[in-house]
PDB file of C-alpha atoms and ligand atoms in Angstrom:
ATOM      1  CA  UNK Q   1      96.588 179.198  45.121  1.00 75.00           C
ATOM      2  CA  UNK Q   2      93.377 180.900  44.897  1.00 96.00           C
ATOM      3  CA  UNK Q   3      92.963 184.485  45.156  1.00 98.00           C
ATOM      4  CA  UNK Q   4      90.791 187.249  46.128  1.00 98.00           C
ATOM      5  CA  UNK Q   5      91.179 190.889  44.849  1.00 98.00           C
ATOM      6  CA  UNK Q   6      89.729 193.173  47.927  1.00 99.00           C
ATOM      7  CA  UNK Q   7      89.342 196.905  46.538  1.00 98.00           C
ATOM      8  CA  UNK Q   8      88.271 199.873  48.598  1.00 98.00           C
ATOM      9  CA  UNK Q   9      87.476 203.034  47.291  1.00 98.00           C
ATOM     10  CA  UNK Q  10      87.411 206.741  48.357  1.00 98.00           C
ATOM     11  CA  UNK Q  11      88.280 208.105  51.985  1.00 98.00           C
ATOM     12  CA  UNK Q  12      88.363 204.532  53.262  1.00 98.00           C
ATOM     13  CA  UNK Q  13      91.919 205.539  53.795  1.00 98.00           C
ATOM     14  CA  UNK Q  14      90.636 207.827  56.365  1.00 97.00           C
ATOM     15  CA  UNK Q  15      89.393 204.855  58.325  1.00 98.00           C
ATOM     16  CA  UNK Q  16      89.976 205.412  62.263  1.00 97.00           C
ATOM     17  CA  UNK Q  17      89.581 209.167  61.675  1.00 97.00           C
ATOM     18  CA  UNK Q  18      86.692 209.548  59.754  1.00 96.00           C
ATOM     19  CA  UNK Q  19      83.118 210.069  61.178  1.00 96.00           C
ATOM     20  CA  UNK Q  20      84.428 207.039  63.928  1.00 97.00           C
ATOM     21  CA  UNK Q  21      80.858 206.800  64.937  1.00 96.00           C
ATOM     22  CA  UNK Q  22      79.829 205.912  62.269  1.00 97.00           C
ATOM     23  CA  UNK Q  23      83.143 203.773  60.469  1.00 97.00           C
ATOM     24  CA  UNK Q  24      84.729 202.844  64.126  1.00 96.00           C
ATOM     25  CA  UNK Q  25      87.958 203.484  65.213  1.00 97.00           C
ATOM     26  CA  UNK Q  26      89.848 200.450  63.540  1.00 98.00           C
ATOM     27  CA  UNK Q  27      92.058 202.030  60.718  1.00 98.00           C
ATOM     28  CA  UNK Q  28      92.517 200.930  56.838  1.00 98.00           C
ATOM     29  CA  UNK Q  29      95.760 199.059  57.994  1.00 98.00           C
ATOM     30  CA  UNK Q  30      93.599 197.037  60.755  1.00 98.00           C
ATOM     31  CA  UNK Q  31      90.953 196.467  57.536  1.00 98.00           C
ATOM     32  CA  UNK Q  32      94.190 195.088  55.516  1.00 98.00           C
ATOM     33  CA  UNK Q  33      95.387 193.012  58.608  1.00 98.00           C
ATOM     34  CA  UNK Q  34      91.758 191.628  59.069  1.00 98.00           C
ATOM     35  CA  UNK Q  35      91.165 190.393  55.820  1.00 98.00           C
ATOM     36  CA  UNK Q  36      94.801 188.869  55.434  1.00 98.00           C
ATOM     37  CA  UNK Q  37      94.308 187.026  58.616  1.00 98.00           C
ATOM     38  CA  UNK Q  38      90.573 185.547  57.271  1.00 98.00           C
ATOM     39  CA  UNK Q  39      92.330 184.740  53.911  1.00 98.00           C
ATOM     40  CA  UNK Q  40      94.695 183.019  55.616  1.00 98.00           C
ATOM     41  CA  UNK Q  41      92.273 180.503  57.320  1.00 98.00           C
ATOM     42  CA  UNK Q  42      90.322 180.185  54.236  1.00 98.00           C
ATOM     43  CA  UNK Q  43      93.642 179.120  52.462  1.00 97.00           C
ATOM     44  CA  UNK Q  44      93.642 181.826  49.916  1.00 98.00           C
ATOM     45  CA  UNK Q  45      95.500 184.912  48.628  1.00 98.00           C
ATOM     46  CA  UNK Q  46      94.371 188.224  48.481  1.00 98.00           C
ATOM     47  CA  UNK Q  47      95.197 191.205  46.831  1.00 98.00           C
ATOM     48  CA  UNK Q  48      94.191 194.342  48.628  1.00 98.00           C
ATOM     49  CA  UNK Q  49      93.949 197.765  47.565  1.00 98.00           C
ATOM     50  CA  UNK Q  50      92.515 201.503  48.085  1.00 98.00           C
ATOM     51  CA  UNK Q  51      92.334 204.381  45.739  1.00 98.00           C
ATOM     52  CA  UNK Q  52      90.738 207.656  46.092  1.00 98.00           C
ATOM     53  CA  UNK Q  53      90.816 207.580  42.329  1.00 98.00           C
ATOM     54  CA  UNK Q  54      87.776 205.864  40.143  1.00 98.00           C
ATOM     55  CA  UNK Q  55      90.416 205.497  37.102  1.00 98.00           C
ATOM     56  CA  UNK Q  56      92.779 203.778  39.480  1.00 98.00           C
ATOM     57  CA  UNK Q  57      90.746 201.726  40.719  1.00 98.00           C
ATOM     58  CA  UNK Q  58      89.414 200.565  37.379  1.00 99.00           C
ATOM     59  CA  UNK Q  59      92.834 199.971  36.116  1.00 98.00           C
ATOM     60  CA  UNK Q  60      93.886 197.985  39.441  1.00 98.00           C
ATOM     61  CA  UNK Q  61      90.849 195.963  38.338  1.00 98.00           C
ATOM     62  CA  UNK Q  62      91.374 195.728  34.990  1.00 98.00           C
ATOM     63  CA  UNK Q  63      94.989 194.507  35.766  1.00 98.00           C
ATOM     64  CA  UNK Q  64      94.566 192.209  38.655  1.00 98.00           C
ATOM     65  CA  UNK Q  65      90.901 190.608  38.738  1.00 98.00           C
ATOM     66  CA  UNK Q  66      90.835 188.962  36.110  1.00 98.00           C
ATOM     67  CA  UNK Q  67      91.779 184.809  37.158  1.00 97.00           C
ATOM     68  CA  UNK Q  68      90.992 185.287  40.691  1.00 98.00           C
ATOM     69  CA  UNK Q  69      88.038 183.629  42.246  1.00 98.00           C
ATOM     70  CA  UNK Q  70      86.307 187.218  42.317  1.00 98.00           C
ATOM     71  CA  UNK Q  71      86.480 190.611  43.756  1.00 99.00           C
ATOM     72  CA  UNK Q  72      85.280 192.150  47.166  1.00 99.00           C
ATOM     73  CA  UNK Q  73      84.746 195.750  46.794  1.00 99.00           C
ATOM     74  CA  UNK Q  74      83.984 198.534  48.965  1.00 99.00           C
ATOM     75  CA  UNK Q  75      83.427 201.270  46.061  1.00 98.00           C
ATOM     76  CA  UNK Q  76      82.501 203.643  48.924  1.00 98.00           C
ATOM     77  CA  UNK Q  77      80.764 206.812  47.553  1.00 98.00           C
ATOM     78  CA  UNK Q  78      81.492 205.604  43.961  1.00 98.00           C
ATOM     79  CA  UNK Q  79      78.710 202.881  44.513  1.00 98.00           C
ATOM     80  CA  UNK Q  80      76.107 205.838  44.440  1.00 98.00           C
ATOM     81  CA  UNK Q  81      77.228 207.481  40.721  1.00 98.00           C
ATOM     82  CA  UNK Q  82      79.884 205.332  39.108  1.00 98.00           C
ATOM     83  CA  UNK Q  83      78.936 203.933  35.978  1.00 98.00           C
ATOM     84  CA  UNK Q  84      82.584 203.347  34.793  1.00 98.00           C
ATOM     85  CA  UNK Q  85      83.155 201.408  37.765  1.00 98.00           C
ATOM     86  CA  UNK Q  86      79.691 199.379  37.593  1.00 98.00           C
ATOM     87  CA  UNK Q  87      80.759 198.829  33.686  1.00 98.00           C
ATOM     88  CA  UNK Q  88      84.362 197.708  34.721  1.00 98.00           C
ATOM     89  CA  UNK Q  89      82.445 195.323  37.013  1.00 98.00           C
ATOM     90  CA  UNK Q  90      80.371 193.685  34.478  1.00 98.00           C
ATOM     91  CA  UNK Q  91      82.745 193.609  32.053  1.00 98.00           C
ATOM     92  CA  UNK Q  92      85.150 191.512  34.331  1.00 98.00           C
ATOM     93  CA  UNK Q  93      82.229 188.879  34.586  1.00 97.00           C
ATOM     94  CA  UNK Q  94      83.445 187.484  38.195  1.00 98.00           C
ATOM     95  CA  UNK Q  95      81.430 186.866  40.902  1.00 98.00           C
ATOM     96  CA  UNK Q  96      81.530 190.050  43.212  1.00 98.00           C
ATOM     97  CA  UNK Q  97      80.443 191.057  46.756  1.00 99.00           C
ATOM     98  CA  UNK Q  98      79.902 194.624  47.515  1.00 99.00           C
ATOM     99  CA  UNK Q  99      80.472 195.525  50.810  1.00 99.00           C
ATOM    100  CA  UNK Q 100      79.503 198.473  53.088  1.00 98.00           C
ATOM    101  CA  UNK Q 101      80.899 199.342  56.558  1.00 98.00           C
ATOM    102  CA  UNK Q 102      77.971 201.267  57.371  1.00 98.00           C
ATOM    103  CA  UNK Q 103      74.185 200.712  56.918  1.00 98.00           C
ATOM    104  CA  UNK Q 104      73.667 202.863  53.358  1.00 98.00           C
ATOM    105  CA  UNK Q 105      70.049 202.124  54.289  1.00 98.00           C
ATOM    106  CA  UNK Q 106      69.643 203.439  57.225  1.00 97.00           C
ATOM    107  CA  UNK Q 107      71.295 207.016  56.667  1.00 97.00           C
ATOM    108  CA  UNK Q 108      70.857 209.886  54.099  1.00 97.00           C
ATOM    109  CA  UNK Q 109      68.688 208.870  51.059  1.00 96.00           C
ATOM    110  CA  UNK Q 110      70.778 209.195  48.492  1.00 96.00           C
ATOM    111  CA  UNK Q 111      73.090 206.412  49.845  1.00 98.00           C
ATOM    112  CA  UNK Q 112      70.277 203.645  49.643  1.00 97.00           C
ATOM    113  CA  UNK Q 113      70.994 203.583  45.993  1.00 98.00           C
ATOM    114  CA  UNK Q 114      74.039 201.955  44.665  1.00 98.00           C
ATOM    115  CA  UNK Q 115      74.349 201.643  40.840  1.00 98.00           C
ATOM    116  CA  UNK Q 116      77.758 199.272  41.408  1.00 98.00           C
ATOM    117  CA  UNK Q 117      75.492 196.715  43.466  1.00 98.00           C
ATOM    118  CA  UNK Q 118      73.881 195.703  40.440  1.00 98.00           C
ATOM    119  CA  UNK Q 119      76.960 193.987  39.126  1.00 98.00           C
ATOM    120  CA  UNK Q 120      77.328 192.401  42.255  1.00 98.00           C
ATOM    121  CA  UNK Q 121      75.973 188.811  43.230  1.00 98.00           C
ATOM    122  CA  UNK Q 122      75.335 190.062  46.839  1.00 98.00           C
ATOM    123  CA  UNK Q 123      75.656 193.132  49.060  1.00 98.00           C
ATOM    124  CA  UNK Q 124      76.599 193.436  52.714  1.00 98.00           C
ATOM    125  CA  UNK Q 125      75.768 196.651  54.563  1.00 98.00           C
ATOM    126  CA  UNK Q 126      76.095 198.006  58.085  1.00 98.00           C
ATOM    127  CA  UNK Q 127      78.181 194.752  59.614  1.00 98.00           C
ATOM    128  CA  UNK Q 128      81.497 196.925  59.743  1.00 98.00           C
ATOM    129  CA  UNK Q 129      84.972 194.855  58.914  1.00 98.00           C
ATOM    130  CA  UNK Q 130      82.472 191.516  59.565  1.00 98.00           C
ATOM    131  CA  UNK Q 131      81.368 192.232  56.076  1.00 98.00           C
ATOM    132  CA  UNK Q 132      84.681 191.614  54.444  1.00 99.00           C
ATOM    133  CA  UNK Q 133      85.486 188.365  56.187  1.00 98.00           C
ATOM    134  CA  UNK Q 134      82.035 187.044  55.295  1.00 98.00           C
ATOM    135  CA  UNK Q 135      82.563 187.922  51.791  1.00 98.00           C
ATOM    136  CA  UNK Q 136      85.937 186.105  51.476  1.00 98.00           C
ATOM    137  CA  UNK Q 137      83.939 183.087  53.123  1.00 98.00           C
ATOM    138  CA  UNK Q 138      81.585 183.584  50.436  1.00 98.00           C
ATOM    139  CA  UNK Q 139      84.089 183.579  47.505  1.00 98.00           C
ATOM    140  CA  UNK Q 140      86.392 181.035  48.797  1.00 97.00           C
ATOM    141  CA  UNK Q 141      83.196 178.555  48.303  1.00 95.00           C
ATOM    142  CA  UNK Q 142      83.294 179.440  44.417  1.00 88.00           C
TER     143      UNK Q 142
HETATM  144  C1  DQA W   1      80.426 203.492  52.390  1.00 64.97           C
HETATM  145  C2  DQA W   1      79.196 204.032  52.633  1.00 64.97           C
HETATM  146  C3  DQA W   1      78.958 205.198  51.541  1.00 64.97           C
HETATM  147  O1  DQA W   1      77.936 205.733  51.438  1.00 64.97           O
HETATM  148  C4  DQA W   1      80.542 206.225  51.695  1.00 64.97           C
HETATM  149  O2  DQA W   1      80.296 207.238  50.859  1.00 64.97           O
HETATM  150  C5  DQA W   1      81.544 205.326  52.252  1.00 64.97           C
HETATM  151  C6  DQA W   1      81.734 204.390  52.982  1.00 64.97           C
HETATM  152  C7  DQA W   1      80.494 202.110  53.673  1.00 64.97           C
HETATM  153  O3  DQA W   1      81.596 201.518  53.942  1.00 64.97           O
HETATM  154  O4  DQA W   1      79.558 202.567  54.665  1.00 64.97           O
HETATM  155  O5  DQA W   1      82.634 206.123  51.937  1.00 64.97           O
HETATM  156  O6  DQA W   1      80.932 203.065  51.343  1.00 64.97           O
END
């Protein structure tokens, strides 16, 4: 079955507790359930992973992304500075959709720049968990 990798970066394990007025009250486990339900409805498999470590995210992508339809990634704060993650996404040469739960353009100035977005086909920001579902829909059609 076709497979998609869904990866979440630093501090997204705190979803539900962390700044709920920005990120909502649903947890990372709720996000995983939402993503798995959407994948099932699209007839695709999903590998779901979160890490607070840049190196672990890169290792995970290098091992698990090749051969998949593509990558849905919320690099969290790494979006704003991780050239290593950018290089990793470029090297994998797969369709990438970058997702942000919040609208990074409506927040602090430093958030509006994403270095990893340059390696993405597209970016969805500000639509909460629905952004992940839309990203899966896009990749399922690739
Ligand atoms: C985020 C936005 C980032 O600026 C922030 O560092 C995050 C989450 C989002 O999903 O809105 O950790 O990627």
